[in-house]
Amino acid sequence: MKTLLKILLVSALAIAAGAKDIKLLNVSYDPTRELYQDYNTAFARYWKAKTGDTVVVAQSHGGSGKQAQSVINGLEADVVTLALAYDIDAIAQQAKLLPADWQKRLPDNSTPYTSTIVFLVRKGNPKHIKDWDDLVKPNVVVVTPNPKTSGGARWNYLAAWAYALDKNGRDGAKARDFVKRLYKNVPVLDSGARGSTTTFVEREIGDVLLAWENEAHLAIKQFGADKFDIVTPPLSILAEPPVAVVDKVAKKHGTTDVARAYLEYLYSDEGQDIAGRNFYRPRSEKAAAKYAGQFSPVKLVTVDEDFGGWQKAQKTHFADGGVFDQIFQP
Amino acid sequence: MKLNQLILATFAGMQFVFPATAADDTATNSTGAAQAEIPAYTANGGATQSVEAAEIEALKKEVQELSQKVQALEHQRDLDQQTNAAVAADQIQDLDQKVRILARQRELDQESAVAAAKAQPRISVGANGFSFGSADSNFVVALHGVLQVDSRTFEQNDKVPGNDSILLRRARPILSGTVYRDFDFLFVPEFGGGTPGASSSATTPSIYDAYVNYRYSPEFQIQAGKFKAPVGLEQLQADVNLSFNERSLVTDLVPNRDLGFELHGDVAGGVLSYAAGIFNGVGDARNSSNIGFQDDREFNGRLFIQPFKQTSLKPLQNLGFGVGGSLGDSSITNTLGLPSTTGGSQPGFFTDGQQQFFAYTNGVVAAHTHWRLSPQGYYYYGPFSLMGEYAISDQDVRKGSRSADLQNTAWEISGGWVLTGENATFSGVTPKHPFDPRIGQWGALQVVGRYAELDVDKDAFPYFANSAASASEARAWAVGLNWYLNRNIRVNASYSHTAFTGGAGGSPSAAPGSVSSHPEDVFFTRVQLSF
């Protein structure tokens, strides 16, 4: 009888400990498709080896602001990997799906990689675009997405503003005028960074694309170095795309542990290497050194220093009736 | 060509006059647009020759100057052409950019329009009713309705208390919906006949269903309010999908609607359905009022299994069986714990014709324990349908100082066949060819049959029921024809015969004696609208 009980117990434990199929949904912003395609494969391999479980990570991409709103409206993301902290703050504040201090849960304010904003120009740079000043010339057509919906566009906008502040002795009025003139040269506003890349690269509109650094490198990789050049301006902004587990959704799905591990693995050697390989600037010194050659030197300002943080920047510039609404005339 | 001609002509002593538009190709071609005047020729001495030589030199010089002017003009023309081409190229490029921008803007506008359309509230009008809701379906309000116009025609009409009648059996506007994605609600008032065959007070508009359901997942839902108690299978079938106008004798022994809280769900895609809840408790076949009649509660529960529902075994996919039951205790005695008063003035049981054939005598009350058990099942395959149910209602009753534990039982079996070949289901029949005589479509036809019995505990007689008036057993068979014109309109006709054991031998004037004194034969019709 005891033997039978032992067999039953061992069998039950074996069944209970059996490998599971786990599904995660990563809701991300526009230009991270390729990054997370690579990373998901690597993480699934890592997790399989560690636990025996099979993880399939579904990806959802779009303008960062729109993606955050989708999560607020019920899109059941286990993790979010968005373009800026404000968008995850919005999820925390409006939907209460994760705590307000979510950014403290992972190193580097939950930003495992960084990026910046550069210029992608036509091959040979026919309009001789070297710096932000060149973007406000009357004959230059600039392509950038809508900062109301796109996280990347907000980085673009703030980078231009930061340049104008730097150039004009911190004169806000002059910075406002500069950005206003810049947006006069913007004929179309896509809702996301990938849409703007399509506008510039595939629809062949404009002389310069304000782009995530990784997006610019990707365009050259995909469409050929004979078609575009990257111009890194002397000054740009430090973009820190954050990541977070959406606690309540993960808890509901029973995926909290794997979701947490999914984000933590971004800081691993392999995760950092994948980030660098996809033209993001890795946080780890090792990966940063490995990929340093593909990034041009640039003076980087931060949102905290120049704009008082994302909450203030959002309220001042991008909220309804904010500066952007005042200066942009479609 | 033009310069060569000039030089040759000069050496030939010819004088040329160039047109003002010498740089114009059309005016300088070799076919003679240029004009020449030939002077007289003399063959005098050296003076004459030197003069001629000087003239020639002058002419040469003039020709050179002209040649240079022509070259300059031609160069200027080339420059102009290049400039024009460059300007034109710039203009074309500008236009090209503008066209591309417009095209892209149009693309973005279309994307925005699609996105905006997705965000628009949705309105739906169709066979399933009218509904409108938010784009994400998190908020939905739907309006449905049921209207049943019946007729009942009794044989030996003069001997039954029920009138031959055309009646509004059910008239229910139904409001249902969802709020915040996971919370469903249903509100069903009744403006029709209400409790079938009951006194006029029962036709007063009343609330039939009013509940809120929290749907965490299909497997886990919690419902609160007034709704059908989870016991009887036939009772749980929607009114609009019944095979006959009225439910069978077996439903006399299960609760109708009650107030309470219920945990329920469908596990494994409906292979297992469960419901368990705590309710105010109602008597058999009773429909609860909006407040409880006693301090104690009643527990209701039901398990139903469709083991092949998710398999590929089509013939068995719609085989289901289960059991429902209830357990309650009435510490405060009350007639509301006894069966309904349908068809009469005292609690009791009623026929297909909604006439009461059994009644407790005045002064009988429900006391202490009341439990029910109802094994049940159905089978649907293609046009064939079969449903069966057994019910035990075990109730303690008291009259004065005497009490008894009465165990009443009933069962029914019913079946049908859709003559036009459509599938029969627990949720009704959907005609393949909705009624439209203009194109020769007539809807779906179904024949149905049923047999049912109800046995009253013999211990009920004679103290708790009058054996001279109430029958101790009823046996009913019925056949019918259901015509489904479309998903919303249905016409029924059926005939029902109920025979009794016990009861009145003569011709009493009131139920239950008048009902049980002879078999009941009744012809039903129904016109039903549901959406």
PDB file of N, CA, C and O in Angstrom, chain A residues 83-119:
ATOM      1  N   ALA A  83       8.499  53.807 -25.036  1.00  0.00           N
ATOM      2  CA  ALA A  83       9.533  54.752 -25.457  1.00  0.00           C
ATOM      3  C   ALA A  83       9.939  55.698 -24.352  1.00  0.00           C
ATOM      4  O   ALA A  83      11.052  56.221 -24.362  1.00  0.00           O
ATOM      5  N   LEU A  84       9.047  55.935 -23.416  1.00  0.00           N
ATOM      6  CA  LEU A  84       9.395  56.884 -22.364  1.00  0.00           C
ATOM      7  C   LEU A  84       8.611  56.581 -21.097  1.00  0.00           C
ATOM      8  O   LEU A  84       7.535  55.980 -21.129  1.00  0.00           O
ATOM      9  N   ALA A  85       9.176  57.011 -19.998  1.00  0.00           N
ATOM     10  CA  ALA A  85       8.612  56.669 -18.688  1.00  0.00           C
ATOM     11  C   ALA A  85       7.220  57.241 -18.510  1.00  0.00           C
ATOM     12  O   ALA A  85       6.386  56.652 -17.818  1.00  0.00           O
ATOM     13  N   TYR A  86       6.964  58.368 -19.126  1.00  0.00           N
ATOM     14  CA  TYR A  86       5.654  58.995 -18.924  1.00  0.00           C
ATOM     15  C   TYR A  86       4.525  58.048 -19.333  1.00  0.00           C
ATOM     16  O   TYR A  86       3.477  58.010 -18.691  1.00  0.00           O
ATOM     17  N   ASP A  87       4.741  57.313 -20.405  1.00  0.00           N
ATOM     18  CA  ASP A  87       3.676  56.435 -20.889  1.00  0.00           C
ATOM     19  C   ASP A  87       3.396  55.301 -19.903  1.00  0.00           C
ATOM     20  O   ASP A  87       2.251  54.864 -19.764  1.00  0.00           O
ATOM     21  N   ILE A  88       4.438  54.794 -19.254  1.00  0.00           N
ATOM     22  CA  ILE A  88       4.200  53.750 -18.241  1.00  0.00           C
ATOM     23  C   ILE A  88       3.620  54.385 -16.984  1.00  0.00           C
ATOM     24  O   ILE A  88       2.775  53.786 -16.304  1.00  0.00           O
ATOM     25  N   ASP A  89       4.035  55.594 -16.680  1.00  0.00           N
ATOM     26  CA  ASP A  89       3.401  56.317 -15.566  1.00  0.00           C
ATOM     27  C   ASP A  89       1.900  56.429 -15.788  1.00  0.00           C
ATOM     28  O   ASP A  89       1.102  56.283 -14.857  1.00  0.00           O
ATOM     29  N   ALA A  90       1.526  56.705 -17.033  1.00  0.00           N
ATOM     30  CA  ALA A  90       0.095  56.861 -17.339  1.00  0.00           C
ATOM     31  C   ALA A  90      -0.661  55.564 -17.051  1.00  0.00           C
ATOM     32  O   ALA A  90      -1.781  55.586 -16.526  1.00  0.00           O
ATOM     33  N   ILE A  91      -0.040  54.437 -17.378  1.00  0.00           N
ATOM     34  CA  ILE A  91      -0.679  53.138 -17.096  1.00  0.00           C
ATOM     35  C   ILE A  91      -0.823  52.943 -15.589  1.00  0.00           C
ATOM     36  O   ILE A  91      -1.847  52.482 -15.092  1.00  0.00           O
ATOM     37  N   ALA A  92       0.234  53.317 -14.874  1.00  0.00           N
ATOM     38  CA  ALA A  92       0.193  53.169 -13.410  1.00  0.00           C
ATOM     39  C   ALA A  92      -0.863  54.084 -12.798  1.00  0.00           C
ATOM     40  O   ALA A  92      -1.596  53.679 -11.893  1.00  0.00           O
ATOM     41  N   GLN A  93      -0.944  55.295 -13.302  1.00  0.00           N
ATOM     42  CA  GLN A  93      -1.847  56.270 -12.674  1.00  0.00           C
ATOM     43  C   GLN A  93      -3.300  56.062 -13.084  1.00  0.00           C
ATOM     44  O   GLN A  93      -4.205  56.135 -12.259  1.00  0.00           O
ATOM     45  N   GLN A  94      -3.510  55.808 -14.358  1.00  0.00           N
ATOM     46  CA  GLN A  94      -4.888  55.755 -14.837  1.00  0.00           C
ATOM     47  C   GLN A  94      -5.527  54.379 -14.671  1.00  0.00           C
ATOM     48  O   GLN A  94      -6.715  54.278 -14.372  1.00  0.00           O
ATOM     49  N   ALA A  95      -4.757  53.337 -14.900  1.00  0.00           N
ATOM     50  CA  ALA A  95      -5.334  51.994 -14.831  1.00  0.00           C
ATOM     51  C   ALA A  95      -4.931  51.245 -13.563  1.00  0.00           C
ATOM     52  O   ALA A  95      -5.484  50.172 -13.295  1.00  0.00           O
ATOM     53  N   LYS A  96      -3.972  51.796 -12.832  1.00  0.00           N
ATOM     54  CA  LYS A  96      -3.532  51.171 -11.568  1.00  0.00           C
ATOM     55  C   LYS A  96      -3.086  49.724 -11.773  1.00  0.00           C
ATOM     56  O   LYS A  96      -3.315  48.864 -10.921  1.00  0.00           O
ATOM     57  N   LEU A  97      -2.465  49.479 -12.906  1.00  0.00           N
ATOM     58  CA  LEU A  97      -2.063  48.103 -13.195  1.00  0.00           C
ATOM     59  C   LEU A  97      -0.685  47.768 -12.640  1.00  0.00           C
ATOM     60  O   LEU A  97      -0.274  46.607 -12.640  1.00  0.00           O
ATOM     61  N   LEU A  98       0.044  48.784 -12.219  1.00  0.00           N
ATOM     62  CA  LEU A  98       1.347  48.565 -11.598  1.00  0.00           C
ATOM     63  C   LEU A  98       1.592  49.728 -10.643  1.00  0.00           C
ATOM     64  O   LEU A  98       0.948  50.780 -10.766  1.00  0.00           O
ATOM     65  N   PRO A  99       2.493  49.540  -9.681  1.00  0.00           N
ATOM     66  CA  PRO A  99       2.667  50.595  -8.681  1.00  0.00           C
ATOM     67  C   PRO A  99       3.329  51.841  -9.255  1.00  0.00           C
ATOM     68  O   PRO A  99       4.028  51.773 -10.274  1.00  0.00           O
ATOM     69  N   ALA A 100       3.134  52.965  -8.567  1.00  0.00           N
ATOM     70  CA  ALA A 100       3.662  54.239  -9.058  1.00  0.00           C
ATOM     71  C   ALA A 100       5.191  54.238  -9.097  1.00  0.00           C
ATOM     72  O   ALA A 100       5.801  54.926  -9.911  1.00  0.00           O
ATOM     73  N   ASP A 101       5.799  53.440  -8.209  1.00  0.00           N
ATOM     74  CA  ASP A 101       7.274  53.440  -8.165  1.00  0.00           C
ATOM     75  C   ASP A 101       7.872  52.319  -9.016  1.00  0.00           C
ATOM     76  O   ASP A 101       8.961  51.819  -8.736  1.00  0.00           O
ATOM     77  N   TRP A 102       7.186  51.962 -10.049  1.00  0.00           N
ATOM     78  CA  TRP A 102       7.632  50.851 -10.896  1.00  0.00           C
ATOM     79  C   TRP A 102       9.051  51.027 -11.414  1.00  0.00           C
ATOM     80  O   TRP A 102       9.774  50.060 -11.632  1.00  0.00           O
ATOM     81  N   GLN A 103       9.464  52.275 -11.583  1.00  0.00           N
ATOM     82  CA  GLN A 103      10.756  52.505 -12.234  1.00  0.00           C
ATOM     83  C   GLN A 103      11.939  52.140 -11.337  1.00  0.00           C
ATOM     84  O   GLN A 103      13.062  51.996 -11.803  1.00  0.00           O
ATOM     85  N   LYS A 104      11.638  51.977 -10.037  1.00  0.00           N
ATOM     86  CA  LYS A 104      12.724  51.645  -9.101  1.00  0.00           C
ATOM     87  C   LYS A 104      12.997  50.142  -9.044  1.00  0.00           C
ATOM     88  O   LYS A 104      13.914  49.703  -8.363  1.00  0.00           O
ATOM     89  N   ARG A 105      12.193  49.369  -9.743  1.00  0.00           N
ATOM     90  CA  ARG A 105      12.292  47.920  -9.553  1.00  0.00           C
ATOM     91  C   ARG A 105      13.431  47.271 -10.335  1.00  0.00           C
ATOM     92  O   ARG A 105      13.843  46.165 -10.033  1.00  0.00           O
ATOM     93  N   LEU A 106      13.925  47.962 -11.347  1.00  0.00           N
ATOM     94  CA  LEU A 106      15.014  47.410 -12.143  1.00  0.00           C
ATOM     95  C   LEU A 106      16.144  48.437 -12.216  1.00  0.00           C
ATOM     96  O   LEU A 106      15.908  49.639 -12.023  1.00  0.00           O
ATOM     97  N   PRO A 107      17.348  47.980 -12.503  1.00  0.00           N
ATOM     98  CA  PRO A 107      18.486  48.912 -12.529  1.00  0.00           C
ATOM     99  C   PRO A 107      18.306  50.018 -13.569  1.00  0.00           C
ATOM    100  O   PRO A 107      17.521  49.890 -14.509  1.00  0.00           O
ATOM    101  N   ASP A 108      19.062  51.094 -13.368  1.00  0.00           N
ATOM    102  CA  ASP A 108      19.081  52.221 -14.305  1.00  0.00           C
ATOM    103  C   ASP A 108      17.673  52.755 -14.572  1.00  0.00           C
ATOM    104  O   ASP A 108      17.302  53.046 -15.717  1.00  0.00           O
ATOM    105  N   ASN A 109      16.907  52.874 -13.513  1.00  0.00           N
ATOM    106  CA  ASN A 109      15.529  53.367 -13.660  1.00  0.00           C
ATOM    107  C   ASN A 109      14.721  52.548 -14.659  1.00  0.00           C
ATOM    108  O   ASN A 109      13.922  53.096 -15.438  1.00  0.00           O
ATOM    109  N   SER A 110      14.975  51.268 -14.630  1.00  0.00           N
ATOM    110  CA  SER A 110      14.245  50.331 -15.506  1.00  0.00           C
ATOM    111  C   SER A 110      14.462  50.638 -16.982  1.00  0.00           C
ATOM    112  O   SER A 110      13.583  50.378 -17.808  1.00  0.00           O
ATOM    113  N   THR A 111      15.612  51.177 -17.304  1.00  0.00           N
ATOM    114  CA  THR A 111      15.923  51.409 -18.726  1.00  0.00           C
ATOM    115  C   THR A 111      17.181  50.615 -19.080  1.00  0.00           C
ATOM    116  O   THR A 111      18.298  51.080 -18.871  1.00  0.00           O
ATOM    117  N   PRO A 112      17.017  49.418 -19.599  1.00  0.00           N
ATOM    118  CA  PRO A 112      18.173  48.543 -19.828  1.00  0.00           C
ATOM    119  C   PRO A 112      19.042  48.969 -21.011  1.00  0.00           C
ATOM    120  O   PRO A 112      20.140  48.442 -21.188  1.00  0.00           O
ATOM    121  N   TYR A 113      18.574  49.866 -21.820  1.00  0.00           N
ATOM    122  CA  TYR A 113      19.366  50.373 -22.950  1.00  0.00           C
ATOM    123  C   TYR A 113      18.941  51.808 -23.188  1.00  0.00           C
ATOM    124  O   TYR A 113      17.885  52.253 -22.713  1.00  0.00           O
ATOM    125  N   THR A 114      19.754  52.538 -23.905  1.00  0.00           N
ATOM    126  CA  THR A 114      19.408  53.922 -24.229  1.00  0.00           C
ATOM    127  C   THR A 114      19.532  54.123 -25.732  1.00  0.00           C
ATOM    128  O   THR A 114      19.965  53.241 -26.468  1.00  0.00           O
ATOM    129  N   SER A 115      19.159  55.288 -26.151  1.00  0.00           N
ATOM    130  CA  SER A 115      19.334  55.647 -27.551  1.00  0.00           C
ATOM    131  C   SER A 115      19.378  57.169 -27.629  1.00  0.00           C
ATOM    132  O   SER A 115      19.419  57.852 -26.598  1.00  0.00           O
ATOM    133  N   THR A 116      19.390  57.686 -28.823  1.00  0.00           N
ATOM    134  CA  THR A 116      19.321  59.132 -28.982  1.00  0.00           C
ATOM    135  C   THR A 116      18.666  59.434 -30.329  1.00  0.00           C
ATOM    136  O   THR A 116      18.251  58.521 -31.044  1.00  0.00           O
ATOM    137  N   ILE A 117      18.594  60.711 -30.633  1.00  0.00           N
ATOM    138  CA  ILE A 117      17.948  61.129 -31.874  1.00  0.00           C
ATOM    139  C   ILE A 117      18.999  61.622 -32.854  1.00  0.00           C
ATOM    140  O   ILE A 117      19.848  62.452 -32.516  1.00  0.00           O
ATOM    141  N   VAL A 118      18.941  61.087 -34.063  1.00  0.00           N
ATOM    142  CA  VAL A 118      19.895  61.477 -35.112  1.00  0.00           C
ATOM    143  C   VAL A 118      19.118  61.866 -36.370  1.00  0.00           C
ATOM    144  O   VAL A 118      17.896  61.777 -36.407  1.00  0.00           O
ATOM    145  N   PHE A 119      19.886  62.310 -37.394  1.00  0.00           N
ATOM    146  CA  PHE A 119      19.261  62.676 -38.666  1.00  0.00           C
ATOM    147  C   PHE A 119      19.577  61.587 -39.700  1.00  0.00           C
ATOM    148  O   PHE A 119      20.739  61.213 -39.873  1.00  0.00           O
TER     149      PHE A 119
END
